[in-house]
PDB file of C-alpha atoms and ligand atoms in Angstrom:
ATOM      1  CA  MET Z  11     155.573  69.251  20.602  1.00 53.00           C
ATOM      2  CA  ASP Z  12     156.898  72.465  21.062  1.00 58.00           C
ATOM      3  CA  THR Z  13     158.564  74.293  18.146  1.00 55.00           C
ATOM      4  CA  ILE Z  14     159.537  78.037  17.920  1.00 55.00           C
ATOM      5  CA  ARG Z  15     157.662  80.101  15.171  1.00 49.00           C
ATOM      6  CA  SER Z  16     159.482  82.766  13.379  1.00 44.00           C
ATOM      7  CA  ASP Z  17     160.318  86.277  15.208  1.00 44.00           C
ATOM      8  CA  ALA Z  18     157.825  87.895  12.964  1.00 37.00           C
ATOM      9  CA  ASP Z  19     154.866  85.398  14.315  1.00 42.00           C
ATOM     10  CA  ALA Z  20     155.990  86.074  17.878  1.00 41.00           C
ATOM     11  CA  ALA Z  21     156.350  90.006  17.533  1.00 41.00           C
ATOM     12  CA  PRO Z  22     152.710  90.830  18.988  1.00 42.00           C
ATOM     13  CA  HIS Z  23     153.744  89.377  22.022  1.00 45.00           C
ATOM     14  CA  ASP Z  24     157.379  90.707  22.267  1.00 53.00           C
ATOM     15  CA  ALA Z  25     157.287  92.102  25.678  1.00 62.00           C
ATOM     16  CA  HIS Z  26     160.997  91.479  26.759  1.00 83.00           C
ATOM     17  CA  PRO Z  27     163.856  91.533  24.496  1.00 88.00           C
ATOM     18  CA  LEU Z  28     165.976  89.029  26.815  1.00 92.00           C
ATOM     19  CA  VAL Z  29     162.859  86.619  26.180  1.00 94.00           C
ATOM     20  CA  ARG Z  30     163.129  87.357  22.594  1.00 93.00           C
ATOM     21  CA  ASP Z  31     166.703  86.243  22.456  1.00 95.00           C
ATOM     22  CA  ILE Z  32     165.864  83.199  24.272  1.00 97.00           C
ATOM     23  CA  LEU Z  33     163.244  82.273  21.932  1.00 96.00           C
ATOM     24  CA  ALA Z  34     165.429  82.867  19.021  1.00 95.00           C
ATOM     25  CA  ARG Z  35     168.160  80.681  20.616  1.00 96.00           C
ATOM     26  CA  HIS Z  36     165.525  77.858  20.885  1.00 96.00           C
ATOM     27  CA  ALA Z  37     163.931  78.274  17.286  1.00 91.00           C
ATOM     28  CA  GLY Z  38     163.194  74.922  15.430  1.00 87.00           C
ATOM     29  CA  ARG Z  39     164.020  72.719  18.798  1.00 90.00           C
ATOM     30  CA  PRO Z  40     161.342  70.465  19.471  1.00 90.00           C
ATOM     31  CA  GLY Z  41     160.581  70.086  23.103  1.00 92.00           C
ATOM     32  CA  ALA Z  42     161.607  73.542  24.054  1.00 96.00           C
ATOM     33  CA  LEU Z  43     159.120  74.966  26.421  1.00 97.00           C
ATOM     34  CA  LEU Z  44     161.095  73.358  29.833  1.00 97.00           C
ATOM     35  CA  PRO Z  45     164.736  74.667  28.387  1.00 97.00           C
ATOM     36  CA  ILE Z  46     163.042  77.939  27.687  1.00 98.00           C
ATOM     37  CA  LEU Z  47     161.613  78.501  31.042  1.00 98.00           C
ATOM     38  CA  HIS Z  48     164.678  77.483  32.545  1.00 97.00           C
ATOM     39  CA  ASP Z  49     166.912  79.881  30.563  1.00 97.00           C
ATOM     40  CA  VAL Z  50     164.256  82.592  31.239  1.00 97.00           C
ATOM     41  CA  GLN Z  51     164.763  82.212  35.233  1.00 95.00           C
ATOM     42  CA  ASP Z  52     168.283  81.546  34.973  1.00 93.00           C
ATOM     43  CA  ALA Z  53     168.623  85.142  33.197  1.00 93.00           C
ATOM     44  CA  LEU Z  54     166.237  87.131  35.246  1.00 92.00           C
ATOM     45  CA  GLY Z  55     166.138  85.345  38.552  1.00 90.00           C
ATOM     46  CA  TRP Z  56     162.234  84.420  38.081  1.00 94.00           C
ATOM     47  CA  ILE Z  57     159.490  84.112  35.162  1.00 96.00           C
ATOM     48  CA  PRO Z  58     157.718  87.495  34.676  1.00 95.00           C
ATOM     49  CA  GLU Z  59     154.190  87.443  33.875  1.00 94.00           C
ATOM     50  CA  PRO Z  60     154.944  89.329  30.403  1.00 94.00           C
ATOM     51  CA  ALA Z  61     157.124  86.321  29.305  1.00 96.00           C
ATOM     52  CA  VAL Z  62     154.017  83.969  29.437  1.00 96.00           C
ATOM     53  CA  PRO Z  63     152.245  85.260  26.285  1.00 95.00           C
ATOM     54  CA  GLN Z  64     155.445  85.762  24.675  1.00 95.00           C
ATOM     55  CA  ILE Z  65     156.405  82.202  25.195  1.00 97.00           C
ATOM     56  CA  ALA Z  66     152.995  80.872  24.450  1.00 96.00           C
ATOM     57  CA  ALA Z  67     152.978  82.827  21.090  1.00 94.00           C
ATOM     58  CA  ALA Z  68     156.192  81.526  19.962  1.00 94.00           C
ATOM     59  CA  LEU Z  69     155.401  78.013  20.811  1.00 95.00           C
ATOM     60  CA  GLN Z  70     151.912  78.157  19.524  1.00 94.00           C
ATOM     61  CA  ARG Z  71     150.362  76.917  23.161  1.00 95.00           C
ATOM     62  CA  SER Z  72     147.940  78.738  25.043  1.00 97.00           C
ATOM     63  CA  ARG Z  73     149.009  81.056  27.931  1.00 97.00           C
ATOM     64  CA  ALA Z  74     146.969  78.562  30.236  1.00 98.00           C
ATOM     65  CA  GLU Z  75     149.440  75.474  29.168  1.00 97.00           C
ATOM     66  CA  VAL Z  76     152.502  77.546  29.667  1.00 98.00           C
ATOM     67  CA  HIS Z  77     151.342  78.770  33.188  1.00 97.00           C
ATOM     68  CA  GLY Z  78     150.476  75.078  33.728  1.00 97.00           C
ATOM     69  CA  VAL Z  79     153.832  73.931  33.374  1.00 97.00           C
ATOM     70  CA  ILE Z  80     155.369  76.931  35.329  1.00 97.00           C
ATOM     71  CA  SER Z  81     153.111  76.141  38.328  1.00 96.00           C
ATOM     72  CA  PHE Z  82     153.647  72.333  37.981  1.00 96.00           C
ATOM     73  CA  TYR Z  83     157.237  72.429  38.613  1.00 94.00           C
ATOM     74  CA  GLY Z  84     158.183  74.084  42.085  1.00 84.00           C
ATOM     75  CA  HIS Z  85     161.638  75.246  40.611  1.00 87.00           C
ATOM     76  CA  PHE Z  86     159.860  78.026  38.774  1.00 94.00           C
ATOM     77  CA  ARG Z  87     159.263  81.444  40.278  1.00 92.00           C
ATOM     78  CA  THR Z  88     156.772  83.867  39.309  1.00 94.00           C
ATOM     79  CA  THR Z  89     157.777  86.383  41.682  1.00 90.00           C
ATOM     80  CA  PRO Z  90     161.392  88.349  42.076  1.00 90.00           C
ATOM     81  CA  PRO Z  91     163.613  86.030  44.267  1.00 89.00           C
ATOM     82  CA  ALA Z  92     164.637  87.464  47.608  1.00 93.00           C
ATOM     83  CA  ARG Z  93     168.069  89.386  48.052  1.00 93.00           C
ATOM     84  CA  THR Z  94     169.369  86.324  50.000  1.00 95.00           C
ATOM     85  CA  GLN Z  95     168.425  82.770  49.241  1.00 93.00           C
ATOM     86  CA  LEU Z  96     168.647  80.627  52.684  1.00 96.00           C
ATOM     87  CA  GLU Z  97     168.238  76.751  52.599  1.00 96.00           C
ATOM     88  CA  VAL Z  98     168.315  74.720  55.466  1.00 97.00           C
ATOM     89  CA  CYS Z  99     168.915  71.043  55.568  1.00 97.00           C
ATOM     90  CA  ARG Z 100     165.722  69.163  56.722  1.00 97.00           C
ATOM     91  CA  ALA Z 101     167.375  65.657  56.395  1.00 97.00           C
ATOM     92  CA  GLU Z 102     168.102  62.953  59.235  1.00 97.00           C
ATOM     93  CA  SER Z 103     171.690  63.857  60.071  1.00 97.00           C
ATOM     94  CA  CYS Z 104     170.939  67.379  60.607  1.00 98.00           C
ATOM     95  CA  GLN Z 105     167.850  66.871  62.625  1.00 97.00           C
ATOM     96  CA  ALA Z 106     169.541  64.864  64.922  1.00 97.00           C
ATOM     97  CA  CYS Z 107     172.126  67.695  65.657  1.00 97.00           C
ATOM     98  CA  GLY Z 108     169.772  70.485  65.909  1.00 96.00           C
ATOM     99  CA  GLY Z 109     168.460  71.103  62.668  1.00 96.00           C
ATOM    100  CA  ASN Z 110     165.178  71.810  63.546  1.00 96.00           C
ATOM    101  CA  ALA Z 111     165.636  74.233  66.267  1.00 97.00           C
ATOM    102  CA  LEU Z 112     167.753  75.937  63.486  1.00 98.00           C
ATOM    103  CA  TYR Z 113     165.166  75.729  61.008  1.00 98.00           C
ATOM    104  CA  GLU Z 114     162.604  77.341  63.394  1.00 97.00           C
ATOM    105  CA  HIS Z 115     165.321  80.069  64.209  1.00 97.00           C
ATOM    106  CA  ALA Z 116     165.559  80.553  60.427  1.00 97.00           C
ATOM    107  CA  ARG Z 117     161.831  80.766  59.905  1.00 97.00           C
ATOM    108  CA  ALA Z 118     161.244  83.358  62.753  1.00 96.00           C
ATOM    109  CA  ARG Z 119     163.858  85.497  61.499  1.00 95.00           C
ATOM    110  CA  VAL Z 120     162.799  85.531  58.069  1.00 94.00           C
ATOM    111  CA  ALA Z 121     159.143  86.267  59.250  1.00 93.00           C
ATOM    112  CA  ALA Z 122     160.416  89.147  61.119  1.00 94.00           C
ATOM    113  CA  GLY Z 123     162.530  90.718  58.357  1.00 89.00           C
ATOM    114  CA  ASP Z 124     161.629  92.622  55.515  1.00 87.00           C
ATOM    115  CA  PRO Z 125     159.711  90.973  52.414  1.00 81.00           C
ATOM    116  CA  GLY Z 126     162.096  90.047  49.944  1.00 88.00           C
ATOM    117  CA  GLU Z 127     165.221  90.740  52.009  1.00 94.00           C
ATOM    118  CA  VAL Z 128     165.715  86.686  52.658  1.00 95.00           C
ATOM    119  CA  SER Z 129     163.750  83.624  51.307  1.00 93.00           C
ATOM    120  CA  LEU Z 130     163.679  80.365  53.099  1.00 95.00           C
ATOM    121  CA  ALA Z 131     163.516  76.666  51.688  1.00 92.00           C
ATOM    122  CA  PRO Z 132     164.148  73.366  53.079  1.00 94.00           C
ATOM    123  CA  VAL Z 133     166.798  71.069  51.409  1.00 95.00           C
ATOM    124  CA  TYR Z 134     167.407  67.453  51.940  1.00 95.00           C
ATOM    125  CA  CYS Z 135     171.155  66.971  52.500  1.00 96.00           C
ATOM    126  CA  LEU Z 136     173.960  69.110  51.320  1.00 96.00           C
ATOM    127  CA  GLY Z 137     176.841  66.585  51.490  1.00 96.00           C
ATOM    128  CA  LEU Z 138     177.729  68.076  54.754  1.00 97.00           C
ATOM    129  CA  CYS Z 139     176.238  65.436  57.142  1.00 97.00           C
ATOM    130  CA  ALA Z 140     179.389  64.761  59.127  1.00 97.00           C
ATOM    131  CA  GLN Z 141     179.388  68.507  59.857  1.00 97.00           C
ATOM    132  CA  SER Z 142     175.674  68.949  60.489  1.00 97.00           C
ATOM    133  CA  PRO Z 143     173.563  71.061  60.798  1.00 98.00           C
ATOM    134  CA  ALA Z 144     174.364  72.612  57.369  1.00 98.00           C
ATOM    135  CA  VAL Z 145     172.792  75.428  55.393  1.00 98.00           C
ATOM    136  CA  MET Z 146     173.233  76.972  52.016  1.00 97.00           C
ATOM    137  CA  ILE Z 147     173.206  80.792  51.574  1.00 97.00           C
ATOM    138  CA  ASP Z 148     173.083  81.942  47.759  1.00 93.00           C
ATOM    139  CA  GLY Z 149     174.449  78.741  47.034  1.00 92.00           C
ATOM    140  CA  ARG Z 150     177.523  78.797  49.162  1.00 96.00           C
ATOM    141  CA  PRO Z 151     177.519  75.521  51.791  1.00 97.00           C
ATOM    142  CA  HIS Z 152     178.078  76.339  55.505  1.00 98.00           C
ATOM    143  CA  ALA Z 153     178.621  73.778  58.214  1.00 98.00           C
ATOM    144  CA  ARG Z 154     177.971  73.145  61.892  1.00 98.00           C
ATOM    145  CA  VAL Z 155     175.456  76.164  61.959  1.00 98.00           C
ATOM    146  CA  THR Z 156     174.194  77.312  65.155  1.00 97.00           C
ATOM    147  CA  PRO Z 157     171.280  79.782  65.269  1.00 97.00           C
ATOM    148  CA  GLU Z 158     173.915  82.546  66.356  1.00 97.00           C
ATOM    149  CA  LYS Z 159     176.225  81.603  63.401  1.00 98.00           C
ATOM    150  CA  LEU Z 160     173.048  81.564  60.922  1.00 98.00           C
ATOM    151  CA  ASP Z 161     172.551  85.305  62.097  1.00 96.00           C
ATOM    152  CA  ALA Z 162     176.233  86.219  61.453  1.00 97.00           C
ATOM    153  CA  LEU Z 163     176.206  84.685  58.345  1.00 97.00           C
ATOM    154  CA  LEU Z 164     172.905  86.415  57.001  1.00 96.00           C
ATOM    155  CA  ALA Z 165     174.285  89.574  58.128  1.00 94.00           C
ATOM    156  CA  ALA Z 166     177.481  89.241  56.208  1.00 95.00           C
ATOM    157  CA  ALA Z 167     175.097  88.283  53.106  1.00 93.00           C
ATOM    158  CA  ARG Z 168     173.399  91.496  53.570  1.00 89.00           C
ATOM    159  CA  GLU Z 169     176.606  93.252  53.733  1.00 89.00           C
ATOM    160  CA  ALA Z 170     177.716  91.835  50.357  1.00 83.00           C
TER     161      ALA Z 170
HETATM  162  S1  FES J   9     171.639  65.459  56.513  1.00 93.99           S
HETATM  163 FE1  FES J   9     172.144  67.643  56.295  1.00 93.99          FE
HETATM  164  S2  FES J   9     173.650  67.829  55.215  1.00 93.99           S
HETATM  165 FE2  FES J   9     173.211  65.683  55.241  1.00 93.99          FE
END
């Protein structure tokens, strides 16, 4: 069971002040590893490598254990997120309405762009089935998306 040690115990690995604050908030809470990882990613957008020994020391666990949890859950990022997050629905209704072609268009566009500009991930239903195909850009849903509309949406996201 994960229980945070005191700040003094964690001091040798105190690589990031924000992580130190998160560890302090979880002090004394059992099973804190996953909530800590979520909080770090929510705060920083990813889990930087220097945070791993800091978390491991505070929880009296090995770096390998912390790495193991991070790599087990696909949700956790170990690299900075792209400037724009694009998710394209790959579920049935969207597939039936051109979603496959839209996904291929998105994939080609992301591959041709600058690294770190746009990330692409599949999602499985955004609740917009009646207005398929659907995408999510930086957490905002868009319906009836064509390749041309997707290009315009990504251009607008880049300008924002
Ligand atoms: S199947 Fe794509 S939004 Fe539901």
